Coordinates of C-alpha atoms and ligand atoms in Angstrom, one line a residue:
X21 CA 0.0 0.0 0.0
X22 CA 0.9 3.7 -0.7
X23 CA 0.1 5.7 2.5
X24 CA -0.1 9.4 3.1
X25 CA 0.7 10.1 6.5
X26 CA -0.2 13.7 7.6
X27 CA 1.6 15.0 10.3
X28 CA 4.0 12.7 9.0
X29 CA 6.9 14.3 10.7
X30 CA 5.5 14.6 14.5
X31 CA 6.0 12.7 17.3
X32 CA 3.8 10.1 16.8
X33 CA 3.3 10.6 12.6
X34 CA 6.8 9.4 12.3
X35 CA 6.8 6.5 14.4
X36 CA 4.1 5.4 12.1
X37 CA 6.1 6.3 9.2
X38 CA 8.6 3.8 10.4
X39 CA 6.2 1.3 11.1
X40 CA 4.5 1.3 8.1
X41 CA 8.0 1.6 6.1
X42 CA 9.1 -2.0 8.4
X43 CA 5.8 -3.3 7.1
X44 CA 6.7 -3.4 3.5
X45 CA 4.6 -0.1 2.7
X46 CA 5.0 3.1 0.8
X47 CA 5.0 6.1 2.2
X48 CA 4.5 10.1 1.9
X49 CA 4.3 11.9 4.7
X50 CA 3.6 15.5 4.5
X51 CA 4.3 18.5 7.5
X52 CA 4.7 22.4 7.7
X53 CA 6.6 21.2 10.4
X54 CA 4.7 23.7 12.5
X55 CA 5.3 21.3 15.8
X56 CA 6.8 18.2 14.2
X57 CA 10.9 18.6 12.9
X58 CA 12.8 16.9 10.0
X59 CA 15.0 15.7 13.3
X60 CA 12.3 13.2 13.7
X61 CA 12.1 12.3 10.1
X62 CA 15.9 12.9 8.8
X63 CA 16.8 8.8 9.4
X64 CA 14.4 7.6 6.9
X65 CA 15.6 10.4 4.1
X66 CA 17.9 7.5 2.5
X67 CA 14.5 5.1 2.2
X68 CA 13.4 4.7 -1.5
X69 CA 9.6 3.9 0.2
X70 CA 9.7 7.2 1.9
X71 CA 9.2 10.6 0.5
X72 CA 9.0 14.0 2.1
X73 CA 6.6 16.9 1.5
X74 CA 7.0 20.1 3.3
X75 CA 3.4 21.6 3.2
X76 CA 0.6 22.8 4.9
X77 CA -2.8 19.9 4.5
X78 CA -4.7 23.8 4.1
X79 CA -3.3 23.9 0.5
X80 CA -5.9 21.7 -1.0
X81 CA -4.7 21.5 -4.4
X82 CA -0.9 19.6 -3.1
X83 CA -3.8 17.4 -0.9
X84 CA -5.5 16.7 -4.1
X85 CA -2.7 15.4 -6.0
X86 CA -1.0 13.3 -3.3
X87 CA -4.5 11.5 -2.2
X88 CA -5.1 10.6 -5.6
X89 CA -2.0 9.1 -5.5
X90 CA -2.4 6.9 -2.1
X91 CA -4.3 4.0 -1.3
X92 CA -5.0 5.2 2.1
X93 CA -4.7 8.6 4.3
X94 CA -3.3 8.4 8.0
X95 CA -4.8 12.3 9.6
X96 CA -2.6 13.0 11.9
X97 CA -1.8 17.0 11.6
X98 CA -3.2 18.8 14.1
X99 CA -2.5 21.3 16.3
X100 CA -1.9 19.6 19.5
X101 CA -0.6 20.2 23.2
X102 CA -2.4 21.8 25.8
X103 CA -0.2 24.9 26.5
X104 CA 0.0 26.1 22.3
X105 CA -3.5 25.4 22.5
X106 CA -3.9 28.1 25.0
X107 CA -1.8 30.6 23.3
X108 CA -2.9 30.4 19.8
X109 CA -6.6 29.2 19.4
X110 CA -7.4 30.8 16.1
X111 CA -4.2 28.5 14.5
X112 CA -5.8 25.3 16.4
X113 CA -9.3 25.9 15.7
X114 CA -8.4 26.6 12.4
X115 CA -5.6 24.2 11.7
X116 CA -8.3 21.7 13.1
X117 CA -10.9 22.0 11.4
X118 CA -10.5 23.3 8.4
X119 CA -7.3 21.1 7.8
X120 CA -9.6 18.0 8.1
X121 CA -12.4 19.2 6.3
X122 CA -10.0 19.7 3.3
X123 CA -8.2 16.0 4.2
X124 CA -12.0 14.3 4.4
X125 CA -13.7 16.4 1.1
X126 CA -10.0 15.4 -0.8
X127 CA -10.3 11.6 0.5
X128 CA -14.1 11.1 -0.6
X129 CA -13.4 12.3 -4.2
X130 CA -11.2 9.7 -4.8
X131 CA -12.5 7.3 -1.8
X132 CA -9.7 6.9 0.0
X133 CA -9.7 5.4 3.3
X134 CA -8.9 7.7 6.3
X135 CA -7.7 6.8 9.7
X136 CA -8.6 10.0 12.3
X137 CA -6.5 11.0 15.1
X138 CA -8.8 12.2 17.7
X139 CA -8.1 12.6 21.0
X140 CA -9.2 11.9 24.8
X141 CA -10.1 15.5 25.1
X142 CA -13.2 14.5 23.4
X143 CA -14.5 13.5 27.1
X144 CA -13.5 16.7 28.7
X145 CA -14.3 16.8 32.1
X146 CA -16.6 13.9 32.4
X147 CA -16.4 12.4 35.5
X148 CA -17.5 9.1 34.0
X149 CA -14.5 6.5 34.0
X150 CA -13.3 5.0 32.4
X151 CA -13.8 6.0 29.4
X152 CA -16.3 4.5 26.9
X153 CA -16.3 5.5 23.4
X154 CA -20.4 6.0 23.4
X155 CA -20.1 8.2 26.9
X156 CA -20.8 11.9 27.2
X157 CA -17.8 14.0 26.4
X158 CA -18.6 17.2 29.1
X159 CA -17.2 20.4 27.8
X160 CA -16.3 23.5 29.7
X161 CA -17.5 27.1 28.0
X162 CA -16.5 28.6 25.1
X163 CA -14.5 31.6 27.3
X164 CA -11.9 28.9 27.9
X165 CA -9.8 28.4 25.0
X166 CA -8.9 24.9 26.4
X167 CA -12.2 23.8 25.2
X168 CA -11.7 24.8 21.5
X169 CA -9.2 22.0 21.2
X170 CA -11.9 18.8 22.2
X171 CA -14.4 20.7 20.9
X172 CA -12.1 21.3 17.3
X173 CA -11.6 17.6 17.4
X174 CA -15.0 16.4 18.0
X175 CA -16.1 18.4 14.7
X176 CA -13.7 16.3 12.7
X177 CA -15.0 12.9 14.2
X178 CA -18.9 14.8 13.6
X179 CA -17.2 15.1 9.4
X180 CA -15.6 11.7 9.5
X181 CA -18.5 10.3 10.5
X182 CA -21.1 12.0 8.6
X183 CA -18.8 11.5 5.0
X184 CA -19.0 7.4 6.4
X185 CA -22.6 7.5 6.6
X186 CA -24.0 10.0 3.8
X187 CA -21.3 9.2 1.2
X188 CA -20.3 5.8 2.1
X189 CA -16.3 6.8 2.5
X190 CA -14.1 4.1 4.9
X191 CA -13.2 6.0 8.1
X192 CA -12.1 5.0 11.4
X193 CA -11.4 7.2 14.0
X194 CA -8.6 6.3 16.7
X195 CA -8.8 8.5 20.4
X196 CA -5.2 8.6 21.4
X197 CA -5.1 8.8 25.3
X198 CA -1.4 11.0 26.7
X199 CA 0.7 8.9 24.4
X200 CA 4.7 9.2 24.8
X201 CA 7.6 8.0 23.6
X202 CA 11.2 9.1 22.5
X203 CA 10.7 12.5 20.0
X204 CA 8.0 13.3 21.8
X205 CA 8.7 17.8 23.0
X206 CA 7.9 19.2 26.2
X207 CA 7.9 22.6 23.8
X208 CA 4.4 22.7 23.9
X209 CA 3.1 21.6 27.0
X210 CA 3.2 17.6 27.3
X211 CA 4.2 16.7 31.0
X212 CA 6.3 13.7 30.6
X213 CA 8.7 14.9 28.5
X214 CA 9.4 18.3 30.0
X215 CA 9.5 16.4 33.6
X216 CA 12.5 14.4 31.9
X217 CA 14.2 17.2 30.6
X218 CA 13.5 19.3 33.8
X219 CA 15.1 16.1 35.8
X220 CA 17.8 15.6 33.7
X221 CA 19.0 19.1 33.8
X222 CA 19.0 19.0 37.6
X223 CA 15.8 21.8 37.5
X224 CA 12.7 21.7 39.6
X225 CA 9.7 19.4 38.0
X226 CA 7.0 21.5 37.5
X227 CA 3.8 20.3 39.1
X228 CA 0.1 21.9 38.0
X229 CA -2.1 22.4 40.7
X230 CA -2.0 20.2 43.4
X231 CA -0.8 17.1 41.1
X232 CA -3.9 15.1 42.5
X233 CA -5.2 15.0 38.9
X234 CA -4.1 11.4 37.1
X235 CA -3.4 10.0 33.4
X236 CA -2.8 7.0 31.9
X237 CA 0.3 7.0 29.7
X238 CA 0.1 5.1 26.8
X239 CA 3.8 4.0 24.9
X240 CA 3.4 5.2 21.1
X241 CA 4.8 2.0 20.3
X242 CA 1.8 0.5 21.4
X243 CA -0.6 3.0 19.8
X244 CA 0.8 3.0 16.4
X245 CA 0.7 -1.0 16.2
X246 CA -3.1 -0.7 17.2
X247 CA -3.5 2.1 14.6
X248 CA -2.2 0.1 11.3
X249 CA -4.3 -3.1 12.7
X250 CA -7.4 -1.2 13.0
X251 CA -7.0 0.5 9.8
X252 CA -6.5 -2.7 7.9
X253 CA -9.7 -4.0 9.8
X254 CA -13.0 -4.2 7.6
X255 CA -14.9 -4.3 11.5
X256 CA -13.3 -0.9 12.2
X257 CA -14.9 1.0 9.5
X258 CA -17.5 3.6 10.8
X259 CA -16.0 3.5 14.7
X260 CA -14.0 5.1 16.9
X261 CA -11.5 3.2 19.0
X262 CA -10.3 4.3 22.4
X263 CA -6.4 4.2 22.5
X264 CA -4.2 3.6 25.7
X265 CA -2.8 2.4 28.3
X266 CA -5.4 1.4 31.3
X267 CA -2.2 2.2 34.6
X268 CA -3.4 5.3 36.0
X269 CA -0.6 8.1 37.6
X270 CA -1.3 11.2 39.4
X271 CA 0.7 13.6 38.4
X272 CA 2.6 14.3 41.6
X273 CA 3.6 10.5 42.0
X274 CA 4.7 10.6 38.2
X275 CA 7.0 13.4 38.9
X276 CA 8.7 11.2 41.9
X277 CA 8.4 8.4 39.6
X278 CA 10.5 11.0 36.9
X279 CA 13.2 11.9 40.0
X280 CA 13.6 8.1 40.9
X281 CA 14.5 6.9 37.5
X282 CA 16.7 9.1 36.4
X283 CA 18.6 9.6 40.0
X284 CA 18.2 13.2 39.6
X285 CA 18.3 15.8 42.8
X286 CA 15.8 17.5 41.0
X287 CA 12.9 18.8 43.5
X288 CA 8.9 19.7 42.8
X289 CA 7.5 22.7 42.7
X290 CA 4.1 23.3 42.1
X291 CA 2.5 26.1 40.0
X292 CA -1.0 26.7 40.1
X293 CA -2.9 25.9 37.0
X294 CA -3.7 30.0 36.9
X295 CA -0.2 30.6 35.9
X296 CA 0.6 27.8 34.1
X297 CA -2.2 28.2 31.2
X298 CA -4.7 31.2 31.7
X299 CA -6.8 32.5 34.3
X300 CA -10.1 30.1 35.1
X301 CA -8.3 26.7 33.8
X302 CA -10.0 23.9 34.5
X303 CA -8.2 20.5 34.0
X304 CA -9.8 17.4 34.3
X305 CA -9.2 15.2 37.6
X306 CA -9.0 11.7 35.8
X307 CA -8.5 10.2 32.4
X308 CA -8.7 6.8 31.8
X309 CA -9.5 4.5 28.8
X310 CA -12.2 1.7 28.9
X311 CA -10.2 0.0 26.0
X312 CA -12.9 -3.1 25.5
X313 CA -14.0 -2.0 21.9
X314 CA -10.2 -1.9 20.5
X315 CA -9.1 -5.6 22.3
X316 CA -12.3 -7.0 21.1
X317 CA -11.8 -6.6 17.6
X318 CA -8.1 -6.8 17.3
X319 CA -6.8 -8.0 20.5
X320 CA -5.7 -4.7 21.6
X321 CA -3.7 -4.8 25.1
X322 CA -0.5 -2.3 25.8
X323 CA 2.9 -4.6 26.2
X324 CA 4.8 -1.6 27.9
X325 CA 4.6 -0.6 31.2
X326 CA 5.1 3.1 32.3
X327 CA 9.0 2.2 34.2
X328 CA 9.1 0.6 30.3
X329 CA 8.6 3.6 28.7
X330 CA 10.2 6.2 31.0
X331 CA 13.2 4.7 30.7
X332 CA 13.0 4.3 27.0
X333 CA 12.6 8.5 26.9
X334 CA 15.1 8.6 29.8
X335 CA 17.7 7.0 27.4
X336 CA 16.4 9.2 24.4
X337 CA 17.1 12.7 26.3
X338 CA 20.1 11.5 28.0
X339 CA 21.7 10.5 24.0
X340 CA 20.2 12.9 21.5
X341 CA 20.2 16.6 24.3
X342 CA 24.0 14.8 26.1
X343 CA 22.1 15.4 29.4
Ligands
UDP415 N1 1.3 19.2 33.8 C1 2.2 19.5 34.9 N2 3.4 20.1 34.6 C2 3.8 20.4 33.4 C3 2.9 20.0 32.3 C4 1.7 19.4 32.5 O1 1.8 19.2 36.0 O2 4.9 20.9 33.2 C5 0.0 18.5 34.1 C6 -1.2 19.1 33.4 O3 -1.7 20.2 34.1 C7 -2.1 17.9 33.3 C8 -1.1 16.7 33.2 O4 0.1 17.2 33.6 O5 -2.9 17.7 34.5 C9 -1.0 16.1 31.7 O6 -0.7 17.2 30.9 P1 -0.4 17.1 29.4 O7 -0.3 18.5 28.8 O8 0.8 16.2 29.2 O9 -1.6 16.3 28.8 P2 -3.2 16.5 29.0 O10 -3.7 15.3 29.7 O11 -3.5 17.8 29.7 O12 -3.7 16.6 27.6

């Protein structure tokens, strides 16, 4: 298969590069490398199966010709991380949805499969865990440009899914639940990598709040291998999958957690959320996947533990920032 992998040079977009590469696939992955970097990307330049393009997905008439030339679109450019979210809404809110608007109207015209990349934000601040796909998603109001993210992303599953049912195009969607992993930047807000950094560089780990508030942190290596199986799936068409790891962490015992494995003498401080983001942030208290749906059709269970991964990302930071 020829894939087109947007976002193709992100965190996440270019582990799946790889993976699909080490599967025998073709692929294109195109960036504006607005948050992903060619660093993540640059090892698979001398690959005669992969191929580069350094675009925006808003420039429908580059979409055009590289869909029709693909079997099959991986979405995966968005604007993403909590803290840009915050400081440039119109890019996300526009990024989001008119990038998959153009990525969805492109795919149906020459009916092309597309795999979404949603998001756990989807649920907001339901208090209803885990998480089930068909649960309410409980959004906070539109004078808290957190919101616009979840609410961005759930009008591209809203397309996806109305393209599936009114024009009969192959979509699945795929809710990505705080997935990490080696390339992954702190740079615009994720917590594990900027509590490894912050650790390895001997500074205080900053803690949001009163670090109560837990994830579950899913290895990308994991995700991305439940992606390309649920893609290939005829069951998946027309659903959305929940994807992630099910061992919940407060974020004050993941910041010990951080301290521990790298031997730091970093210490904690905490910020409140006020300062960290905007005035009136409301972060959600828990976030955890009910991941039923995914193992029942394709026998979807995490292999790597949190130590697993930490130590994966340790190693990552410690060789490629000599820290
Ligand atoms: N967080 C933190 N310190 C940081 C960055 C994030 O305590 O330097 C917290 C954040 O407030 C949230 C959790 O860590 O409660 C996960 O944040 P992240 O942005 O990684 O993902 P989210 O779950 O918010 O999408």
């Amino acid at each position: 298969m020829k894939a087109l992998v947007t976002g193709g040079a992100g965190f996440i977009g270019s582990h799946l590069d790889e993976l699909l590469l080490n599967a025998g696939h073709e692929v294109v992955a195109i960036d504006d490398l607005s948050t992903g970097s060619e660093a993540n990307i640059r090892h698979l330049f001398g690959n005669s199966r992969f191929r580069f393009v350094l675009e925006t997905i808003a420039n429908e008439a580059v979409m055009d010709r590289l869909i029709s030339e693909c079997d099959m679109v991986f979405h995966l450019a968005a604007a993403v991380g909590v803290e840009l979210i915050v400081r440039d809404p119109v890019h996300t809110i526009e990024t989001n949805i008119m990038g998959s608007s153009i990525v969805l109207r492109v795919a149906n015209r020459y009916r092309r499969k597309v795999m979404l990349a949603s998001t756990s934000e989807i649920y907001g601040k339901s208090a209803d865990v885990p998480f089930r796909e068909d649960g309410d998603g409980v959004m906070g109001p539109t004078t808290h440009q957190r919101w616009a993210y979840a609410n961005s992303k759930a009008m591209d599953e809203f397309l996806a899914l109305a393209y599936h049912k009114q024009r009969g195009l192959p979509v699945v969607i795929c809710r990505f639940f705080n997935t990490i992993g080696p390339r992954q930047t702190g740079r615009y807000g994720m917590v594990v990598p900027r509590f490894v950094r912050q650790a390895l560089r001997g500074e205080p780990l900053t803690v949001y709040g009163d670090g109560q508030q837990s994830r579950c942190f899913a290895d990308v290596a994991d995700v991305i291998e439940a992606v390309l199986k649920l893609a290939a799936h005829p069951g998946a068409v027309g659903n959305v999958y929940n994807l992630g790891n099910t061992e919940e962490i407060t974020i004050i015992d993941l910041a010990h957690r951080v301290i521990e494995r790298t031997g730091s003498a970093s210490t904690i401080a905490t910020v409140p959320y006020d300062e960290a983001y905007e005035p009136g942030f409301e972060d959600m208290r828990r976030r955890v996947p009910d991941i039923g749906r995914a193992a029942a059709l394709i026998g979807y269970q995490p292999r790597h533990s949190l130590n697993d991964t930490l130590d994966r990302i340790i190693a990552y930071y410690r060789t490629t920032e000599r820290l």
